[in-house]
CSV table of C-alpha atoms and ligand atoms in Angstrom, one decimal:
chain,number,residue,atom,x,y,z
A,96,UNK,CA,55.6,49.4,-38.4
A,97,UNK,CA,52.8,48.5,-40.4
A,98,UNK,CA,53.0,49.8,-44.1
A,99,UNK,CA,50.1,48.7,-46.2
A,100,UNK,CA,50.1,45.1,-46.8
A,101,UNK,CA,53.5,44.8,-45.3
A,102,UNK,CA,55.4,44.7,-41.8
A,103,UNK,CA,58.3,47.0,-41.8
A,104,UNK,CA,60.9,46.6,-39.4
A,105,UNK,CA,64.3,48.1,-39.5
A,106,UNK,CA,67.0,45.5,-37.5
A,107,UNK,CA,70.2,46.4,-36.2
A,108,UNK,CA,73.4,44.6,-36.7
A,109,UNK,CA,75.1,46.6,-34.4
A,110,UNK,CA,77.3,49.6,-35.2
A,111,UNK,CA,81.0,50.1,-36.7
A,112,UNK,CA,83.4,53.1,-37.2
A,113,UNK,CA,84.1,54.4,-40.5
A,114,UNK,CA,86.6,57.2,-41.5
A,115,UNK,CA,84.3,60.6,-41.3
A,116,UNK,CA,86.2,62.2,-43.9
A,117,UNK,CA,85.8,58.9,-46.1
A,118,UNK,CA,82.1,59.2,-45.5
A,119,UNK,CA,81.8,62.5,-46.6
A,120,UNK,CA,83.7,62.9,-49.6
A,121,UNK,CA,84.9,66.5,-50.6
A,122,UNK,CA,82.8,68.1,-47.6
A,123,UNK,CA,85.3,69.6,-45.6
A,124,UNK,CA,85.5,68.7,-41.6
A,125,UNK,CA,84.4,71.6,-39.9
A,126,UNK,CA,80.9,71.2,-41.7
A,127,UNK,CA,80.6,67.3,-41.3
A,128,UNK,CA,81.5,66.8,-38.0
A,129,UNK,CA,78.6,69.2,-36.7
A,130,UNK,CA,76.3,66.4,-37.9
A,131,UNK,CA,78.6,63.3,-37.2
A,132,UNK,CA,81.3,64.1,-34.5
A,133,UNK,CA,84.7,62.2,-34.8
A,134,UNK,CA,86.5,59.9,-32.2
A,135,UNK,CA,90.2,60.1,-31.8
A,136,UNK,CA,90.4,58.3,-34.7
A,137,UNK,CA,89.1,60.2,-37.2
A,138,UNK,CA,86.0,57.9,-37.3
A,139,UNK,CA,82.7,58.3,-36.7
A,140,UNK,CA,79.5,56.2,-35.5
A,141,UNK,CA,77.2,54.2,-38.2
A,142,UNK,CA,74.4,52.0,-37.3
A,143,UNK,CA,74.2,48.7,-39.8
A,144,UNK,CA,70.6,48.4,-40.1
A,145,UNK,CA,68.8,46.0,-42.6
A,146,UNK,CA,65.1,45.6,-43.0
A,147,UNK,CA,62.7,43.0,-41.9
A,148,UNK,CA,59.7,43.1,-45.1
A,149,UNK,CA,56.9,40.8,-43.8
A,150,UNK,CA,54.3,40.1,-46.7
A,151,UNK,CA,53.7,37.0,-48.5
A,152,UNK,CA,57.3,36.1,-47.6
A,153,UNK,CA,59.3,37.1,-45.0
A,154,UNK,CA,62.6,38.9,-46.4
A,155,UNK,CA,65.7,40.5,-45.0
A,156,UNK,CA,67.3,43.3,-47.0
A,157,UNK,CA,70.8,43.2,-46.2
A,158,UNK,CA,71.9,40.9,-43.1
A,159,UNK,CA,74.8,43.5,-41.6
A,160,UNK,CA,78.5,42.8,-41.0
A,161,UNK,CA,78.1,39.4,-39.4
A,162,UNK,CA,80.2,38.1,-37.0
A,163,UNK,CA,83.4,36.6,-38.6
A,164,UNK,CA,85.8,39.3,-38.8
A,165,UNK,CA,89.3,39.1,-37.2
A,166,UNK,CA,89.9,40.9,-34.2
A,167,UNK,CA,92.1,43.3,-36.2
A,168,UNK,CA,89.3,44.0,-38.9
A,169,UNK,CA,86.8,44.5,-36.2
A,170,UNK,CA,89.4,47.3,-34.2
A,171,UNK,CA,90.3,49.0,-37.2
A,172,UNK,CA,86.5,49.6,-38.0
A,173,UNK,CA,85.1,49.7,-34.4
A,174,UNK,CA,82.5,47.4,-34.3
A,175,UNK,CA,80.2,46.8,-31.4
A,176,UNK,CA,78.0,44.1,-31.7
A,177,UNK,CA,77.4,43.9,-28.3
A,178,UNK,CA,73.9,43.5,-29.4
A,179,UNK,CA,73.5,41.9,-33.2
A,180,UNK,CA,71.2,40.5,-35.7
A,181,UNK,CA,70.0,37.9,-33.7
A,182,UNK,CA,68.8,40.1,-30.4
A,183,UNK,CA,66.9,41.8,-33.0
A,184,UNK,CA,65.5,39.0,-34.8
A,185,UNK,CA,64.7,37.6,-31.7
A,186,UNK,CA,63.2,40.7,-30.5
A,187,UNK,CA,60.8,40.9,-33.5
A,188,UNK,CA,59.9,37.6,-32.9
A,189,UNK,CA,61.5,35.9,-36.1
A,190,UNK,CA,63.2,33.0,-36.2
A,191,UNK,CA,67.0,32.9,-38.9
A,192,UNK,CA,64.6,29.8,-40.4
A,193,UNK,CA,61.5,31.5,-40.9
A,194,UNK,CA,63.7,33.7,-43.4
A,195,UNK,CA,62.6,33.0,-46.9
A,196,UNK,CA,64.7,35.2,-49.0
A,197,UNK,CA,67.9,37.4,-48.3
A,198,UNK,CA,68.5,40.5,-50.7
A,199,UNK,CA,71.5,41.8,-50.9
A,200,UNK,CA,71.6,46.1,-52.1
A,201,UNK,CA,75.6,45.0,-52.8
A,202,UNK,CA,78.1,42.6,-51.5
A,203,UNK,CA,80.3,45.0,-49.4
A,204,UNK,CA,81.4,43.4,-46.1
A,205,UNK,CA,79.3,45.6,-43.6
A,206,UNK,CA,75.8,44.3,-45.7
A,207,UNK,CA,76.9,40.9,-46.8
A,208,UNK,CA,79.1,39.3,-44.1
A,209,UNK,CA,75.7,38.6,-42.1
A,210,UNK,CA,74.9,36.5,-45.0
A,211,UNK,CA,77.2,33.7,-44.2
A,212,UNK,CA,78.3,31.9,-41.0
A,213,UNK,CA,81.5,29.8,-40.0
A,214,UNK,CA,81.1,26.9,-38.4
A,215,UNK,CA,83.3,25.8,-35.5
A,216,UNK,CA,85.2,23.6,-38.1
A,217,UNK,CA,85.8,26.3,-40.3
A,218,UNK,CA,83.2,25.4,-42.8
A,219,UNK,CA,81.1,28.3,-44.5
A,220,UNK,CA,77.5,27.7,-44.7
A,221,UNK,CA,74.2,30.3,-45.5
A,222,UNK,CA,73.2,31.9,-42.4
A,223,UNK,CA,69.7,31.6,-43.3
A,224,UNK,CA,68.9,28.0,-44.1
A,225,UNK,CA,65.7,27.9,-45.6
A,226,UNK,CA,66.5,31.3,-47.6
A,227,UNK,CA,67.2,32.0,-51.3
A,228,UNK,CA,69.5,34.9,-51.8
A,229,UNK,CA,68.9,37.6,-54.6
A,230,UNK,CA,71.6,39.3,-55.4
A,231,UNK,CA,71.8,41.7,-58.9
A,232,UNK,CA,74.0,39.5,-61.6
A,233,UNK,CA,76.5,42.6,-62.6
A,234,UNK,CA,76.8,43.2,-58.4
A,235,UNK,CA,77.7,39.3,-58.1
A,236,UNK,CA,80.4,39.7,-61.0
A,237,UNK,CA,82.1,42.6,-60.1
A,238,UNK,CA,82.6,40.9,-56.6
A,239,UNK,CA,83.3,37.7,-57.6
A,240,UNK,CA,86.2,39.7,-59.9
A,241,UNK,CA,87.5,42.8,-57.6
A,242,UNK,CA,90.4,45.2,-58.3
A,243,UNK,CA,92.8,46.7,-56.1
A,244,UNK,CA,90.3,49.5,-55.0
A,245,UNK,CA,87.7,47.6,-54.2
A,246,UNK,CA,89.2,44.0,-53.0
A,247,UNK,CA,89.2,44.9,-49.1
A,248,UNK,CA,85.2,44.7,-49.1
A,249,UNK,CA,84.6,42.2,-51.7
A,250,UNK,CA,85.3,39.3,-48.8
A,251,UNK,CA,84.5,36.1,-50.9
A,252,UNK,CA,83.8,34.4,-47.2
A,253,UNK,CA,80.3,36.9,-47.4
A,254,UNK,CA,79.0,35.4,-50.6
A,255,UNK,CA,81.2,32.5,-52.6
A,256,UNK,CA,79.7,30.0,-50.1
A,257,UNK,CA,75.9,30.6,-51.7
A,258,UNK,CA,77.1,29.5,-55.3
A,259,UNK,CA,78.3,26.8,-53.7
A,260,UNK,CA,75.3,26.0,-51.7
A,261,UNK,CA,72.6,26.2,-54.5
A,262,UNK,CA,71.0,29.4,-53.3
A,263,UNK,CA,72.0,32.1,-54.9
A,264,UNK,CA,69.2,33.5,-57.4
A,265,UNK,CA,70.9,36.4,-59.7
A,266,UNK,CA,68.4,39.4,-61.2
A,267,UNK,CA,69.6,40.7,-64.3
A,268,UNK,CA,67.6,44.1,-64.2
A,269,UNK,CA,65.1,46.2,-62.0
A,270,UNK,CA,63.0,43.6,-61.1
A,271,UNK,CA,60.3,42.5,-58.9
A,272,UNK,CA,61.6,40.4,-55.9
A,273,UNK,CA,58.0,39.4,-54.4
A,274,UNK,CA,54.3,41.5,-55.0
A,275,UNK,CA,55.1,44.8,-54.3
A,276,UNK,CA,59.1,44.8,-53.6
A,277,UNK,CA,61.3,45.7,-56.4
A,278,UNK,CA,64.7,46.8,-57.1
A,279,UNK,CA,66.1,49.8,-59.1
A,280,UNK,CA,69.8,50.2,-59.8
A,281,UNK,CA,71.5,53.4,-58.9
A,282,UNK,CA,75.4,52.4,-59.8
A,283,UNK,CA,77.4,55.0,-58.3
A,284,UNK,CA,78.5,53.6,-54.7
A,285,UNK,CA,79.2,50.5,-56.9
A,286,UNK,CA,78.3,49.7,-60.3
A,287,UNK,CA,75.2,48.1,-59.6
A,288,UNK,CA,74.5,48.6,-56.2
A,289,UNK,CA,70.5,48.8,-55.8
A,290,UNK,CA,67.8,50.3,-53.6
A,291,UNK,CA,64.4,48.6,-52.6
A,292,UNK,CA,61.2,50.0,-53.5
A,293,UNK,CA,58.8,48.5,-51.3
A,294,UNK,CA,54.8,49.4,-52.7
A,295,UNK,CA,51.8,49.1,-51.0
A,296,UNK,CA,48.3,51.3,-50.8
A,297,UNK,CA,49.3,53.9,-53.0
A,298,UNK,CA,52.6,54.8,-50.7
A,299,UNK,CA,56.0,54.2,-51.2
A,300,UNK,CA,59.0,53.1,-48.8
A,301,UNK,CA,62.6,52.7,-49.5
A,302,UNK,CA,65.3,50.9,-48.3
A,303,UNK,CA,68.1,53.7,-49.7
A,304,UNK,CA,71.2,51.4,-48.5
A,305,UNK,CA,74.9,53.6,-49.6
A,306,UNK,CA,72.8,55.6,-51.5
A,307,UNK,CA,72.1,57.8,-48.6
A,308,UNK,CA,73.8,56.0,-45.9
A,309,UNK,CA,72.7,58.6,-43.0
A,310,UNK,CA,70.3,61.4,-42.6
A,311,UNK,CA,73.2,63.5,-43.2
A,312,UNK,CA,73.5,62.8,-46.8
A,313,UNK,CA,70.4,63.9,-47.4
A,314,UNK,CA,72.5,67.0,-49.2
A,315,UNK,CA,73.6,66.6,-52.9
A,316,UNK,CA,77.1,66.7,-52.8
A,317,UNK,CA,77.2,64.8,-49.7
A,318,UNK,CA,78.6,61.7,-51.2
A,319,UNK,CA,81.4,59.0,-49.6
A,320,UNK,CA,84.4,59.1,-51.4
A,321,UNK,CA,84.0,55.1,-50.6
A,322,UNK,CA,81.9,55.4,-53.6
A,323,UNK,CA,83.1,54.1,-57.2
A,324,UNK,CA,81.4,56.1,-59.5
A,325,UNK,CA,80.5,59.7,-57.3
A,326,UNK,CA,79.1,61.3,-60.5
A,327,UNK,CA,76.6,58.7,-60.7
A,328,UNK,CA,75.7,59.1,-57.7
A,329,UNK,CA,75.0,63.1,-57.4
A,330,UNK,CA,72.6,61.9,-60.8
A,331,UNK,CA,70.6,59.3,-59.5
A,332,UNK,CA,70.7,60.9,-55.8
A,333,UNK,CA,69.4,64.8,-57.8
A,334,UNK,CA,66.3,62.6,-59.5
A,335,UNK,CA,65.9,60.6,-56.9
A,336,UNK,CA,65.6,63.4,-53.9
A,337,UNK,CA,63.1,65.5,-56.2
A,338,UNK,CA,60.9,62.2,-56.6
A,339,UNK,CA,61.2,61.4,-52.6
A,340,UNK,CA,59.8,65.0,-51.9
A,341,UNK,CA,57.4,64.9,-54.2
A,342,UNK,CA,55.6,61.8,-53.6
A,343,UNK,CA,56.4,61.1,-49.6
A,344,UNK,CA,58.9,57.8,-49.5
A,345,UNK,CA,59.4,56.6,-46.5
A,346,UNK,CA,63.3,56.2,-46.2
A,347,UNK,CA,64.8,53.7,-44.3
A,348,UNK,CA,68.6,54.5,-43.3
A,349,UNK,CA,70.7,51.7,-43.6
A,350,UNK,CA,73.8,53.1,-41.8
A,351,UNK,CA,72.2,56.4,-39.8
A,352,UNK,CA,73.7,56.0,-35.9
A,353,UNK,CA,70.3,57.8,-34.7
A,354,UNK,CA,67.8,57.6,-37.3
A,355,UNK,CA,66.0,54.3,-38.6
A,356,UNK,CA,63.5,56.0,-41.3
A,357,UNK,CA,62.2,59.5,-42.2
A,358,UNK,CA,61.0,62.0,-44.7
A,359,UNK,CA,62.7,64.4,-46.6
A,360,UNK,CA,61.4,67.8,-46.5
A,361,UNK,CA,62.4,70.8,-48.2
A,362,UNK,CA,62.8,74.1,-46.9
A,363,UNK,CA,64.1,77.3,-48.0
A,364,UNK,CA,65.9,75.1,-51.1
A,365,UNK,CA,67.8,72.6,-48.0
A,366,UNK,CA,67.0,69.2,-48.0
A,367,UNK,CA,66.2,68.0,-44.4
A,368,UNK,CA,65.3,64.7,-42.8
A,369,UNK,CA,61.7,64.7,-40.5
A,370,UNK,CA,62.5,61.6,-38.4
A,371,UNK,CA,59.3,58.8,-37.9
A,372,UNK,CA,59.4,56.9,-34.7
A,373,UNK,CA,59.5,53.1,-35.8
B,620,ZN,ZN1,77.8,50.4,-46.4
């Protein structure tokens, strides 16, 4: 999709299985699962969908879960990457070398583990060889030093091996990552997870990552309870839907099954989602 000065195209990683009532928070089941039916499992179906930005670089937001989890891992969250980063790569017609910088939203395991790849020796190298990787400095500490609630998706494997590499560029604050592509720090689903604000001829898109994971949490109190801080959250989330409305973003949806990017629309007070075809 062409978006002003840029190229805009949302990639799929695949999909994965996540606890419904985990993704929903204190929303009880009877409401959620109308929008986001659960398998035997309790779990339901999420797309893993980072963004291609072509302007003056080319840039990945995100780079999915990758493909070195252990078979357990990969049954107890379902994934299917029957088809992955690399058919859609391949399918835009981009090349893991023609990547010149990786940006990470946060360093959970289903955005970061695409960022690294495991040789048949074992060795750990950057996926993306000719990439540097930006990733917010408080994001890269608090990962780099987990705690017992957040250890199992802090996997050092996704993100140590780019220190060690040389190619890890650290942003201390909501700053501008190429002309017209800039981060601004939410906190709430962690600390300093971030959203991308991608400018150009006077519109707006935005890559809204666990801020609003799916169309379905378009709704305020429609929060994970995977998040750390939920209060912080509902905050930025109340600003940031008002703003969204107002002004027209186009949101891209890093974790909707269905639904690559959209609007959001308000009708009769309730925040809905008008799909664009991308
Ligand atoms: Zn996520």
């Amino acid at each position: 999709m062409h978006f002003g000065d840029f190229e805009l195209i949302a990639l799929s990683d695949g999909t994965l299985r996540l606890d419904g009532g985990a993704m929903f928070g204190i929303v009880p089941k009877p409401l959620w699962e109308k929008r986001a039916p659960a398998d035997d499992r309790n779990r339901i179906r999420l797309g893993m969908r980072p963004l291609l930005v072509r302007g003056k670089k080319t840039m990945i937001i995100d780079a999915g879960i990758g493909g070195k989890l252990d078979a357990k891992s990969a049954a107890i969250y379902g994934v299917d990457r029957t088809r992955h980063l690399d058919h859609a790569l391949a399918d835009a017609g981009v090349a893991r070398a023609d990547i010149d910088l990786v940006l990470a939203s946060h360093l959970r395991f289903d955005h970061a583990g695409g960022f690294t790849v495991r040789d048949d020796d074992g060795t750990l190298r950057p996926a993306f060889a000719n990439a540097r990787y930006v990733v917010r400095q408080g994001e890269w500490e608090d990962a780099t030093h987990p705690h017992e609630r957040n250890r199992a998706s802090y996997l050092q494997e996704n993100f140590a091996p780019l220190a060690a590499a040389g190619v890890l560029d650290l942003v201390a604050g909501d700053e501008t990552i190429m002309p017209g592509v800039r981060v601004v720090r939410t906190g709430g689903h962690t600390m300093h997870h971030q959203i991308v604000m991608i400018e150009s001829g006077g519109r707006t898109a935005v890559f809204a990552a666990d801020l609003m994971p799916t169309t379905a949490h378009a709704d305020l109190p429609w929060i994970m309870s995977y998040d750390l801080y939920p209060m912080d959250t509902l905050a930025f989330k109340r600003t940031f839907l008002r703003e969204a409305i107002e002004r027209n973003y186009l949101i891209f949806f890093e974790h909707d099954p269905d639904i690559a990017a959209g609007y959001l629309r308000e009708s009769n007070g309730r925040v809905y989602v008008e799909p664009v075809g991308i």
